[in-house]
Amino acid sequence: METDSTTNPRAPAQNESERSQPTPADVEYVGMRVNGTPVVLKLTDHERLTPDRGLGLVRHSPAGFDWGYTGSGPAQLACALLLDYTNDERVAHQHYIQFRNEVVSQLACDGPADCWHLSGEDIEAALAEFEEDRELTSDGGTPPSSLPANWSAVSRTDRTVFQRRDIDHYVVLAEGSEEWLIILCAQGDRAYPAPLGHQTLPVENDPASAVQALVAESNDLVEPEEDI
């Protein structure tokens, strides 16, 4: 005898949207090469993922997807995956480059099926990590007395970032086991991919002068705005 919530008070009531809503564990994407052409399927909906929707946000590779490296095809795939999974253009546009660098670039067709798999849980984990290392903002720190007024300092657990307030330049100060690595870069995709200059120093040295030199180099490359 079949029962439902009207005949069995212990049966949980569910509407159609609740029953059909997939959980992150249910969502799965798979990628493979068919006669050399990259193909990505969304197993959850039994459909092929295409660049079409993501092209409204970014146009890195209108011809199609790719993976396993950092390039235009992987960038388009990263955008498509985030847009399809989250259905949020803001999230996709904000995070697709970092998602390409840290996730899509690592995808490889291997194993007996010669394909890769990416679950909703994998995407959720990546987005959570990105949020922890969220984009620096113009009010994210205070101007150090040793630097020009158009720079501020932002502390992170594993590094200190000196952020330029008027343009997208950063000096990242990271301490290694034997030396300081001080990098001047344009943040661009939030993963510091475009170094403009760098210095290394023994870890026992004070890195302040090296930071000041790279800050000056940035200000020489692009003059500060007058109202900073």
JSON list of C-alpha atoms in Angstrom, two decimals:
[
{"chain": "A", "resi": 1, "resn": "MET", "atom": "CA", "xyz": [0.00, 0.00, 0.00]},
{"chain": "A", "resi": 2, "resn": "GLU", "atom": "CA", "xyz": [1.42, 3.37, -1.01]},
{"chain": "A", "resi": 3, "resn": "THR", "atom": "CA", "xyz": [1.36, 6.23, 1.46]},
{"chain": "A", "resi": 4, "resn": "ASP", "atom": "CA", "xyz": [1.99, 9.93, 1.22]},
{"chain": "A", "resi": 5, "resn": "SER", "atom": "CA", "xyz": [1.96, 12.90, 3.56]},
{"chain": "A", "resi": 6, "resn": "THR", "atom": "CA", "xyz": [-1.83, 12.98, 3.56]},
{"chain": "A", "resi": 7, "resn": "THR", "atom": "CA", "xyz": [-2.22, 9.38, 4.75]},
{"chain": "A", "resi": 8, "resn": "ASN", "atom": "CA", "xyz": [1.00, 9.03, 6.75]},
{"chain": "A", "resi": 9, "resn": "PRO", "atom": "CA", "xyz": [1.71, 11.96, 9.09]},
{"chain": "A", "resi": 10, "resn": "ARG", "atom": "CA", "xyz": [5.36, 10.86, 9.41]},
{"chain": "A", "resi": 11, "resn": "ALA", "atom": "CA", "xyz": [6.03, 11.13, 5.67]},
{"chain": "A", "resi": 12, "resn": "PRO", "atom": "CA", "xyz": [7.95, 14.37, 4.95]},
{"chain": "A", "resi": 13, "resn": "ALA", "atom": "CA", "xyz": [6.20, 16.77, 2.62]},
{"chain": "A", "resi": 14, "resn": "GLN", "atom": "CA", "xyz": [8.29, 17.75, -0.44]},
{"chain": "A", "resi": 15, "resn": "ASN", "atom": "CA", "xyz": [7.33, 19.90, -3.35]},
{"chain": "A", "resi": 16, "resn": "GLU", "atom": "CA", "xyz": [8.55, 19.20, -6.86]},
{"chain": "A", "resi": 17, "resn": "SER", "atom": "CA", "xyz": [11.38, 21.76, -6.73]},
{"chain": "A", "resi": 18, "resn": "GLU", "atom": "CA", "xyz": [12.77, 20.26, -3.51]},
{"chain": "A", "resi": 19, "resn": "ARG", "atom": "CA", "xyz": [12.74, 16.76, -4.96]},
{"chain": "A", "resi": 20, "resn": "SER", "atom": "CA", "xyz": [14.46, 17.81, -8.19]},
{"chain": "A", "resi": 21, "resn": "GLN", "atom": "CA", "xyz": [17.05, 20.20, -6.71]},
{"chain": "A", "resi": 22, "resn": "PRO", "atom": "CA", "xyz": [20.49, 18.52, -7.01]},
{"chain": "A", "resi": 23, "resn": "THR", "atom": "CA", "xyz": [23.00, 18.72, -4.18]},
{"chain": "A", "resi": 24, "resn": "PRO", "atom": "CA", "xyz": [26.68, 19.55, -4.85]},
{"chain": "A", "resi": 25, "resn": "ALA", "atom": "CA", "xyz": [27.44, 15.84, -4.56]},
{"chain": "A", "resi": 26, "resn": "ASP", "atom": "CA", "xyz": [24.94, 15.12, -7.34]},
{"chain": "A", "resi": 27, "resn": "VAL", "atom": "CA", "xyz": [26.43, 17.56, -9.86]},
{"chain": "A", "resi": 28, "resn": "GLU", "atom": "CA", "xyz": [29.19, 16.14, -12.04]},
{"chain": "A", "resi": 29, "resn": "TYR", "atom": "CA", "xyz": [30.98, 17.34, -15.14]},
{"chain": "A", "resi": 30, "resn": "VAL", "atom": "CA", "xyz": [33.16, 15.10, -17.29]},
{"chain": "A", "resi": 31, "resn": "GLY", "atom": "CA", "xyz": [35.64, 16.09, -19.99]},
{"chain": "A", "resi": 32, "resn": "MET", "atom": "CA", "xyz": [37.14, 14.03, -22.78]},
{"chain": "A", "resi": 33, "resn": "ARG", "atom": "CA", "xyz": [38.61, 14.38, -26.25]},
{"chain": "A", "resi": 34, "resn": "VAL", "atom": "CA", "xyz": [36.59, 13.01, -29.13]},
{"chain": "A", "resi": 35, "resn": "ASN", "atom": "CA", "xyz": [38.73, 12.74, -32.28]},
{"chain": "A", "resi": 36, "resn": "GLY", "atom": "CA", "xyz": [40.97, 15.39, -30.72]},
{"chain": "A", "resi": 37, "resn": "THR", "atom": "CA", "xyz": [38.12, 17.81, -29.93]},
{"chain": "A", "resi": 38, "resn": "PRO", "atom": "CA", "xyz": [37.56, 18.75, -26.26]},
{"chain": "A", "resi": 39, "resn": "VAL", "atom": "CA", "xyz": [34.05, 17.77, -25.14]},
{"chain": "A", "resi": 40, "resn": "VAL", "atom": "CA", "xyz": [32.53, 18.58, -21.74]},
{"chain": "A", "resi": 41, "resn": "LEU", "atom": "CA", "xyz": [29.33, 16.93, -20.52]},
{"chain": "A", "resi": 42, "resn": "LYS", "atom": "CA", "xyz": [27.16, 17.77, -17.55]},
{"chain": "A", "resi": 43, "resn": "LEU", "atom": "CA", "xyz": [26.12, 14.33, -16.37]},
{"chain": "A", "resi": 44, "resn": "THR", "atom": "CA", "xyz": [23.50, 15.73, -14.01]},
{"chain": "A", "resi": 45, "resn": "ASP", "atom": "CA", "xyz": [21.37, 17.00, -16.91]},
{"chain": "A", "resi": 46, "resn": "HIS", "atom": "CA", "xyz": [22.68, 14.66, -19.61]},
{"chain": "A", "resi": 47, "resn": "GLU", "atom": "CA", "xyz": [23.72, 17.57, -21.79]},
{"chain": "A", "resi": 48, "resn": "ARG", "atom": "CA", "xyz": [26.82, 19.00, -23.42]},
{"chain": "A", "resi": 49, "resn": "LEU", "atom": "CA", "xyz": [28.35, 22.17, -22.00]},
{"chain": "A", "resi": 50, "resn": "THR", "atom": "CA", "xyz": [29.10, 24.82, -24.63]},
{"chain": "A", "resi": 51, "resn": "PRO", "atom": "CA", "xyz": [30.83, 28.23, -24.50]},
{"chain": "A", "resi": 52, "resn": "ASP", "atom": "CA", "xyz": [27.72, 30.05, -25.75]},
{"chain": "A", "resi": 53, "resn": "ARG", "atom": "CA", "xyz": [26.34, 31.32, -22.45]},
{"chain": "A", "resi": 54, "resn": "GLY", "atom": "CA", "xyz": [29.72, 32.36, -21.07]},
{"chain": "A", "resi": 55, "resn": "LEU", "atom": "CA", "xyz": [30.59, 34.34, -24.20]},
{"chain": "A", "resi": 56, "resn": "GLY", "atom": "CA", "xyz": [28.24, 37.03, -22.93]},
{"chain": "A", "resi": 57, "resn": "LEU", "atom": "CA", "xyz": [30.69, 37.56, -20.06]},
{"chain": "A", "resi": 58, "resn": "VAL", "atom": "CA", "xyz": [34.12, 36.85, -21.54]},
{"chain": "A", "resi": 59, "resn": "ARG", "atom": "CA", "xyz": [35.34, 35.99, -25.04]},
{"chain": "A", "resi": 60, "resn": "HIS", "atom": "CA", "xyz": [38.61, 34.17, -24.56]},
{"chain": "A", "resi": 61, "resn": "SER", "atom": "CA", "xyz": [37.89, 31.24, -26.85]},
{"chain": "A", "resi": 62, "resn": "PRO", "atom": "CA", "xyz": [34.66, 31.35, -28.88]},
{"chain": "A", "resi": 63, "resn": "ALA", "atom": "CA", "xyz": [35.79, 28.22, -30.74]},
{"chain": "A", "resi": 64, "resn": "GLY", "atom": "CA", "xyz": [35.63, 25.99, -27.67]},
{"chain": "A", "resi": 65, "resn": "PHE", "atom": "CA", "xyz": [37.09, 24.73, -24.42]},
{"chain": "A", "resi": 66, "resn": "ASP", "atom": "CA", "xyz": [40.35, 23.21, -23.31]},
{"chain": "A", "resi": 67, "resn": "TRP", "atom": "CA", "xyz": [42.05, 22.25, -20.04]},
{"chain": "A", "resi": 68, "resn": "GLY", "atom": "CA", "xyz": [45.34, 21.20, -18.51]},
{"chain": "A", "resi": 69, "resn": "TYR", "atom": "CA", "xyz": [47.12, 24.55, -18.81]},
{"chain": "A", "resi": 70, "resn": "THR", "atom": "CA", "xyz": [46.47, 28.28, -18.33]},
{"chain": "A", "resi": 71, "resn": "GLY", "atom": "CA", "xyz": [45.23, 29.70, -21.61]},
{"chain": "A", "resi": 72, "resn": "SER", "atom": "CA", "xyz": [42.20, 30.99, -23.49]},
{"chain": "A", "resi": 73, "resn": "GLY", "atom": "CA", "xyz": [40.42, 27.64, -23.91]},
{"chain": "A", "resi": 74, "resn": "PRO", "atom": "CA", "xyz": [40.73, 26.79, -20.20]},
{"chain": "A", "resi": 75, "resn": "ALA", "atom": "CA", "xyz": [39.61, 30.32, -19.29]},
{"chain": "A", "resi": 76, "resn": "GLN", "atom": "CA", "xyz": [36.43, 29.89, -21.35]},
{"chain": "A", "resi": 77, "resn": "LEU", "atom": "CA", "xyz": [35.81, 26.50, -19.74]},
{"chain": "A", "resi": 78, "resn": "ALA", "atom": "CA", "xyz": [36.34, 27.92, -16.24]},
{"chain": "A", "resi": 79, "resn": "CYS", "atom": "CA", "xyz": [33.80, 30.65, -16.92]},
{"chain": "A", "resi": 80, "resn": "ALA", "atom": "CA", "xyz": [31.29, 28.15, -18.37]},
{"chain": "A", "resi": 81, "resn": "LEU", "atom": "CA", "xyz": [31.64, 25.76, -15.43]},
{"chain": "A", "resi": 82, "resn": "LEU", "atom": "CA", "xyz": [31.16, 28.45, -12.80]},
{"chain": "A", "resi": 83, "resn": "LEU", "atom": "CA", "xyz": [28.29, 30.06, -14.68]},
{"chain": "A", "resi": 84, "resn": "ASP", "atom": "CA", "xyz": [26.52, 26.76, -15.21]},
{"chain": "A", "resi": 85, "resn": "TYR", "atom": "CA", "xyz": [27.04, 25.57, -11.65]},
{"chain": "A", "resi": 86, "resn": "THR", "atom": "CA", "xyz": [26.25, 28.78, -9.77]},
{"chain": "A", "resi": 87, "resn": "ASN", "atom": "CA", "xyz": [23.91, 30.42, -12.29]},
{"chain": "A", "resi": 88, "resn": "ASP", "atom": "CA", "xyz": [25.47, 33.66, -11.08]},
{"chain": "A", "resi": 89, "resn": "GLU", "atom": "CA", "xyz": [27.23, 35.90, -13.61]},
{"chain": "A", "resi": 90, "resn": "ARG", "atom": "CA", "xyz": [28.91, 37.93, -10.87]},
{"chain": "A", "resi": 91, "resn": "VAL", "atom": "CA", "xyz": [30.50, 34.86, -9.29]},
{"chain": "A", "resi": 92, "resn": "ALA", "atom": "CA", "xyz": [31.58, 33.46, -12.66]},
{"chain": "A", "resi": 93, "resn": "HIS", "atom": "CA", "xyz": [33.11, 36.72, -13.82]},
{"chain": "A", "resi": 94, "resn": "GLN", "atom": "CA", "xyz": [34.86, 37.40, -10.52]},
{"chain": "A", "resi": 95, "resn": "HIS", "atom": "CA", "xyz": [36.42, 33.98, -10.04]},
{"chain": "A", "resi": 96, "resn": "TYR", "atom": "CA", "xyz": [36.86, 32.33, -13.44]},
{"chain": "A", "resi": 97, "resn": "ILE", "atom": "CA", "xyz": [40.53, 33.23, -13.90]},
{"chain": "A", "resi": 98, "resn": "GLN", "atom": "CA", "xyz": [41.53, 31.93, -10.49]},
{"chain": "A", "resi": 99, "resn": "PHE", "atom": "CA", "xyz": [39.36, 28.86, -11.09]},
{"chain": "A", "resi": 100, "resn": "ARG", "atom": "CA", "xyz": [41.21, 28.32, -14.38]},
{"chain": "A", "resi": 101, "resn": "ASN", "atom": "CA", "xyz": [44.60, 28.71, -12.73]},
{"chain": "A", "resi": 102, "resn": "GLU", "atom": "CA", "xyz": [43.93, 26.48, -9.74]},
{"chain": "A", "resi": 103, "resn": "VAL", "atom": "CA", "xyz": [41.39, 23.93, -11.02]},
{"chain": "A", "resi": 104, "resn": "VAL", "atom": "CA", "xyz": [40.95, 23.76, -14.81]},
{"chain": "A", "resi": 105, "resn": "SER", "atom": "CA", "xyz": [44.69, 23.89, -15.46]},
{"chain": "A", "resi": 106, "resn": "GLN", "atom": "CA", "xyz": [45.07, 20.73, -13.36]},
{"chain": "A", "resi": 107, "resn": "LEU", "atom": "CA", "xyz": [42.40, 18.69, -15.17]},
{"chain": "A", "resi": 108, "resn": "ALA", "atom": "CA", "xyz": [43.77, 15.75, -17.16]},
{"chain": "A", "resi": 109, "resn": "CYS", "atom": "CA", "xyz": [42.21, 12.97, -19.20]},
{"chain": "A", "resi": 110, "resn": "ASP", "atom": "CA", "xyz": [43.54, 9.87, -17.49]},
{"chain": "A", "resi": 111, "resn": "GLY", "atom": "CA", "xyz": [42.39, 6.60, -15.97]},
{"chain": "A", "resi": 112, "resn": "PRO", "atom": "CA", "xyz": [40.71, 3.74, -17.84]},
{"chain": "A", "resi": 113, "resn": "ALA", "atom": "CA", "xyz": [38.02, 6.07, -19.25]},
{"chain": "A", "resi": 114, "resn": "ASP", "atom": "CA", "xyz": [40.60, 8.64, -20.45]},
{"chain": "A", "resi": 115, "resn": "CYS", "atom": "CA", "xyz": [38.57, 11.55, -19.06]},
{"chain": "A", "resi": 116, "resn": "TRP", "atom": "CA", "xyz": [38.39, 13.91, -16.09]},
{"chain": "A", "resi": 117, "resn": "HIS", "atom": "CA", "xyz": [35.59, 14.36, -13.57]},
{"chain": "A", "resi": 118, "resn": "LEU", "atom": "CA", "xyz": [34.67, 17.50, -11.62]},
{"chain": "A", "resi": 119, "resn": "SER", "atom": "CA", "xyz": [31.91, 17.46, -9.03]},
{"chain": "A", "resi": 120, "resn": "GLY", "atom": "CA", "xyz": [29.82, 20.22, -7.53]},
{"chain": "A", "resi": 121, "resn": "GLU", "atom": "CA", "xyz": [31.63, 19.58, -4.27]},
{"chain": "A", "resi": 122, "resn": "ASP", "atom": "CA", "xyz": [34.95, 20.29, -6.02]},
{"chain": "A", "resi": 123, "resn": "ILE", "atom": "CA", "xyz": [33.61, 23.60, -7.29]},
{"chain": "A", "resi": 124, "resn": "GLU", "atom": "CA", "xyz": [32.17, 24.53, -3.88]},
{"chain": "A", "resi": 125, "resn": "ALA", "atom": "CA", "xyz": [35.54, 23.82, -2.24]},
{"chain": "A", "resi": 126, "resn": "ALA", "atom": "CA", "xyz": [37.38, 26.00, -4.75]},
{"chain": "A", "resi": 127, "resn": "LEU", "atom": "CA", "xyz": [34.95, 28.89, -4.34]},
{"chain": "A", "resi": 128, "resn": "ALA", "atom": "CA", "xyz": [35.22, 28.67, -0.56]},
{"chain": "A", "resi": 129, "resn": "GLU", "atom": "CA", "xyz": [39.01, 28.89, -0.83]},
{"chain": "A", "resi": 130, "resn": "PHE", "atom": "CA", "xyz": [38.77, 31.87, -3.16]},
{"chain": "A", "resi": 131, "resn": "GLU", "atom": "CA", "xyz": [36.50, 33.65, -0.71]},
{"chain": "A", "resi": 132, "resn": "GLU", "atom": "CA", "xyz": [39.05, 33.16, 2.06]},
{"chain": "A", "resi": 133, "resn": "ASP", "atom": "CA", "xyz": [41.62, 34.86, -0.16]},
{"chain": "A", "resi": 134, "resn": "ARG", "atom": "CA", "xyz": [39.09, 37.42, -1.40]},
{"chain": "A", "resi": 135, "resn": "GLU", "atom": "CA", "xyz": [40.04, 40.31, -3.57]},
{"chain": "A", "resi": 136, "resn": "LEU", "atom": "CA", "xyz": [41.81, 43.17, -1.87]},
{"chain": "A", "resi": 137, "resn": "THR", "atom": "CA", "xyz": [39.90, 46.43, -1.80]},
{"chain": "A", "resi": 138, "resn": "SER", "atom": "CA", "xyz": [40.97, 50.05, -1.68]},
{"chain": "A", "resi": 139, "resn": "ASP", "atom": "CA", "xyz": [40.07, 50.32, 2.01]},
{"chain": "A", "resi": 140, "resn": "GLY", "atom": "CA", "xyz": [41.69, 47.03, 2.96]},
{"chain": "A", "resi": 141, "resn": "GLY", "atom": "CA", "xyz": [44.57, 48.51, 4.92]},
{"chain": "A", "resi": 142, "resn": "THR", "atom": "CA", "xyz": [46.27, 51.60, 6.28]},
{"chain": "A", "resi": 143, "resn": "PRO", "atom": "CA", "xyz": [49.05, 53.62, 4.64]},
{"chain": "A", "resi": 144, "resn": "PRO", "atom": "CA", "xyz": [52.43, 52.69, 6.15]},
{"chain": "A", "resi": 145, "resn": "SER", "atom": "CA", "xyz": [54.47, 55.69, 7.20]},
{"chain": "A", "resi": 146, "resn": "SER", "atom": "CA", "xyz": [57.45, 54.37, 5.22]},
{"chain": "A", "resi": 147, "resn": "LEU", "atom": "CA", "xyz": [55.54, 54.30, 1.90]},
{"chain": "A", "resi": 148, "resn": "PRO", "atom": "CA", "xyz": [53.88, 56.92, -0.31]},
{"chain": "A", "resi": 149, "resn": "ALA", "atom": "CA", "xyz": [50.29, 57.90, 0.47]},
{"chain": "A", "resi": 150, "resn": "ASN", "atom": "CA", "xyz": [48.93, 55.92, -2.49]},
{"chain": "A", "resi": 151, "resn": "TRP", "atom": "CA", "xyz": [49.94, 52.63, -0.86]},
{"chain": "A", "resi": 152, "resn": "SER", "atom": "CA", "xyz": [48.43, 50.65, 2.02]},
{"chain": "A", "resi": 153, "resn": "ALA", "atom": "CA", "xyz": [49.37, 47.44, 3.83]},
{"chain": "A", "resi": 154, "resn": "VAL", "atom": "CA", "xyz": [47.13, 44.39, 4.14]},
{"chain": "A", "resi": 155, "resn": "SER", "atom": "CA", "xyz": [48.14, 41.45, 6.34]},
{"chain": "A", "resi": 156, "resn": "ARG", "atom": "CA", "xyz": [47.43, 37.85, 5.38]},
{"chain": "A", "resi": 157, "resn": "THR", "atom": "CA", "xyz": [48.22, 34.68, 7.32]},
{"chain": "A", "resi": 158, "resn": "ASP", "atom": "CA", "xyz": [51.13, 33.72, 5.06]},
{"chain": "A", "resi": 159, "resn": "ARG", "atom": "CA", "xyz": [52.23, 37.05, 3.58]},
{"chain": "A", "resi": 160, "resn": "THR", "atom": "CA", "xyz": [51.95, 40.81, 3.69]},
{"chain": "A", "resi": 161, "resn": "VAL", "atom": "CA", "xyz": [50.52, 42.63, 0.70]},
{"chain": "A", "resi": 162, "resn": "PHE", "atom": "CA", "xyz": [51.20, 46.28, -0.04]},
{"chain": "A", "resi": 163, "resn": "GLN", "atom": "CA", "xyz": [48.35, 47.55, -2.16]},
{"chain": "A", "resi": 164, "resn": "ARG", "atom": "CA", "xyz": [48.42, 50.54, -4.45]},
{"chain": "A", "resi": 165, "resn": "ARG", "atom": "CA", "xyz": [45.23, 52.56, -4.03]},
{"chain": "A", "resi": 166, "resn": "ASP", "atom": "CA", "xyz": [45.00, 54.25, -7.43]},
{"chain": "A", "resi": 167, "resn": "ILE", "atom": "CA", "xyz": [45.77, 51.39, -9.84]},
{"chain": "A", "resi": 168, "resn": "ASP", "atom": "CA", "xyz": [45.95, 47.60, -9.80]},
{"chain": "A", "resi": 169, "resn": "HIS", "atom": "CA", "xyz": [49.54, 47.19, -8.52]},
{"chain": "A", "resi": 170, "resn": "TYR", "atom": "CA", "xyz": [50.64, 45.13, -5.51]},
{"chain": "A", "resi": 171, "resn": "VAL", "atom": "CA", "xyz": [53.85, 44.28, -3.73]},
{"chain": "A", "resi": 172, "resn": "VAL", "atom": "CA", "xyz": [53.64, 40.81, -2.19]},
{"chain": "A", "resi": 173, "resn": "LEU", "atom": "CA", "xyz": [56.07, 40.04, 0.61]},
{"chain": "A", "resi": 174, "resn": "ALA", "atom": "CA", "xyz": [56.44, 36.32, 1.35]},
{"chain": "A", "resi": 175, "resn": "GLU", "atom": "CA", "xyz": [58.89, 34.72, 3.77]},
{"chain": "A", "resi": 176, "resn": "GLY", "atom": "CA", "xyz": [60.52, 31.47, 2.70]},
{"chain": "A", "resi": 177, "resn": "SER", "atom": "CA", "xyz": [62.79, 29.17, 4.66]},
{"chain": "A", "resi": 178, "resn": "GLU", "atom": "CA", "xyz": [65.96, 30.94, 3.54]},
{"chain": "A", "resi": 179, "resn": "GLU", "atom": "CA", "xyz": [64.96, 34.18, 1.82]},
{"chain": "A", "resi": 180, "resn": "TRP", "atom": "CA", "xyz": [62.37, 36.89, 1.34]},
{"chain": "A", "resi": 181, "resn": "LEU", "atom": "CA", "xyz": [60.61, 37.00, -2.02]},
{"chain": "A", "resi": 182, "resn": "ILE", "atom": "CA", "xyz": [59.25, 40.46, -2.79]},
{"chain": "A", "resi": 183, "resn": "ILE", "atom": "CA", "xyz": [57.20, 40.74, -5.98]},
{"chain": "A", "resi": 184, "resn": "LEU", "atom": "CA", "xyz": [55.69, 43.75, -7.72]},
{"chain": "A", "resi": 185, "resn": "CYS", "atom": "CA", "xyz": [52.69, 42.60, -9.74]},
{"chain": "A", "resi": 186, "resn": "ALA", "atom": "CA", "xyz": [49.42, 43.59, -11.35]},
{"chain": "A", "resi": 187, "resn": "GLN", "atom": "CA", "xyz": [46.66, 41.69, -9.58]},
{"chain": "A", "resi": 188, "resn": "GLY", "atom": "CA", "xyz": [44.51, 41.23, -12.68]},
{"chain": "A", "resi": 189, "resn": "ASP", "atom": "CA", "xyz": [43.05, 37.78, -12.06]},
{"chain": "A", "resi": 190, "resn": "ARG", "atom": "CA", "xyz": [43.59, 37.79, -8.26]},
{"chain": "A", "resi": 191, "resn": "ALA", "atom": "CA", "xyz": [46.29, 35.12, -8.50]},
{"chain": "A", "resi": 192, "resn": "TYR", "atom": "CA", "xyz": [49.20, 37.56, -9.01]},
{"chain": "A", "resi": 193, "resn": "PRO", "atom": "CA", "xyz": [50.04, 36.27, -12.50]},
{"chain": "A", "resi": 194, "resn": "ALA", "atom": "CA", "xyz": [51.82, 39.29, -13.94]},
{"chain": "A", "resi": 195, "resn": "PRO", "atom": "CA", "xyz": [55.06, 40.12, -12.09]},
{"chain": "A", "resi": 196, "resn": "LEU", "atom": "CA", "xyz": [56.48, 43.51, -13.02]},
{"chain": "A", "resi": 197, "resn": "GLY", "atom": "CA", "xyz": [59.57, 43.18, -10.87]},
{"chain": "A", "resi": 198, "resn": "HIS", "atom": "CA", "xyz": [60.95, 41.21, -7.95]},
{"chain": "A", "resi": 199, "resn": "GLN", "atom": "CA", "xyz": [63.73, 41.05, -5.39]},
{"chain": "A", "resi": 200, "resn": "THR", "atom": "CA", "xyz": [65.04, 38.35, -3.09]},
{"chain": "A", "resi": 201, "resn": "LEU", "atom": "CA", "xyz": [66.86, 38.84, 0.19]},
{"chain": "A", "resi": 202, "resn": "PRO", "atom": "CA", "xyz": [68.27, 36.57, 2.89]},
{"chain": "A", "resi": 203, "resn": "VAL", "atom": "CA", "xyz": [65.57, 36.01, 5.46]},
{"chain": "A", "resi": 204, "resn": "GLU", "atom": "CA", "xyz": [67.64, 37.63, 8.22]},
{"chain": "A", "resi": 205, "resn": "ASN", "atom": "CA", "xyz": [67.66, 40.95, 6.29]},
{"chain": "A", "resi": 206, "resn": "ASP", "atom": "CA", "xyz": [65.04, 43.67, 6.79]},
{"chain": "A", "resi": 207, "resn": "PRO", "atom": "CA", "xyz": [62.94, 43.68, 3.58]},
{"chain": "A", "resi": 208, "resn": "ALA", "atom": "CA", "xyz": [61.71, 47.27, 4.03]},
{"chain": "A", "resi": 209, "resn": "SER", "atom": "CA", "xyz": [64.17, 48.78, 1.55]},
{"chain": "A", "resi": 210, "resn": "ALA", "atom": "CA", "xyz": [63.31, 46.21, -1.11]},
{"chain": "A", "resi": 211, "resn": "VAL", "atom": "CA", "xyz": [59.59, 46.90, -0.66]},
{"chain": "A", "resi": 212, "resn": "GLN", "atom": "CA", "xyz": [60.24, 50.64, -0.93]},
{"chain": "A", "resi": 213, "resn": "ALA", "atom": "CA", "xyz": [62.25, 50.12, -4.13]},
{"chain": "A", "resi": 214, "resn": "LEU", "atom": "CA", "xyz": [59.46, 48.15, -5.81]},
{"chain": "A", "resi": 215, "resn": "VAL", "atom": "CA", "xyz": [56.85, 50.67, -4.67]},
{"chain": "A", "resi": 216, "resn": "ALA", "atom": "CA", "xyz": [58.97, 53.42, -6.24]},
{"chain": "A", "resi": 217, "resn": "GLU", "atom": "CA", "xyz": [59.27, 51.33, -9.41]},
{"chain": "A", "resi": 218, "resn": "SER", "atom": "CA", "xyz": [55.48, 51.09, -9.61]},
{"chain": "A", "resi": 219, "resn": "ASN", "atom": "CA", "xyz": [55.07, 54.83, -9.09]},
{"chain": "A", "resi": 220, "resn": "ASP", "atom": "CA", "xyz": [57.66, 55.44, -11.81]},
{"chain": "A", "resi": 221, "resn": "LEU", "atom": "CA", "xyz": [55.81, 53.14, -14.23]},
{"chain": "A", "resi": 222, "resn": "VAL", "atom": "CA", "xyz": [52.50, 54.92, -13.68]},
{"chain": "A", "resi": 223, "resn": "GLU", "atom": "CA", "xyz": [52.49, 58.28, -11.91]},
{"chain": "A", "resi": 224, "resn": "PRO", "atom": "CA", "xyz": [50.14, 58.47, -8.92]},
{"chain": "A", "resi": 225, "resn": "GLU", "atom": "CA", "xyz": [46.87, 60.32, -9.32]},
{"chain": "A", "resi": 226, "resn": "GLU", "atom": "CA", "xyz": [47.11, 63.86, -7.99]},
{"chain": "A", "resi": 227, "resn": "ASP", "atom": "CA", "xyz": [44.34, 63.49, -5.39]},
{"chain": "A", "resi": 228, "resn": "ILE", "atom": "CA", "xyz": [45.89, 60.43, -3.68]}
]
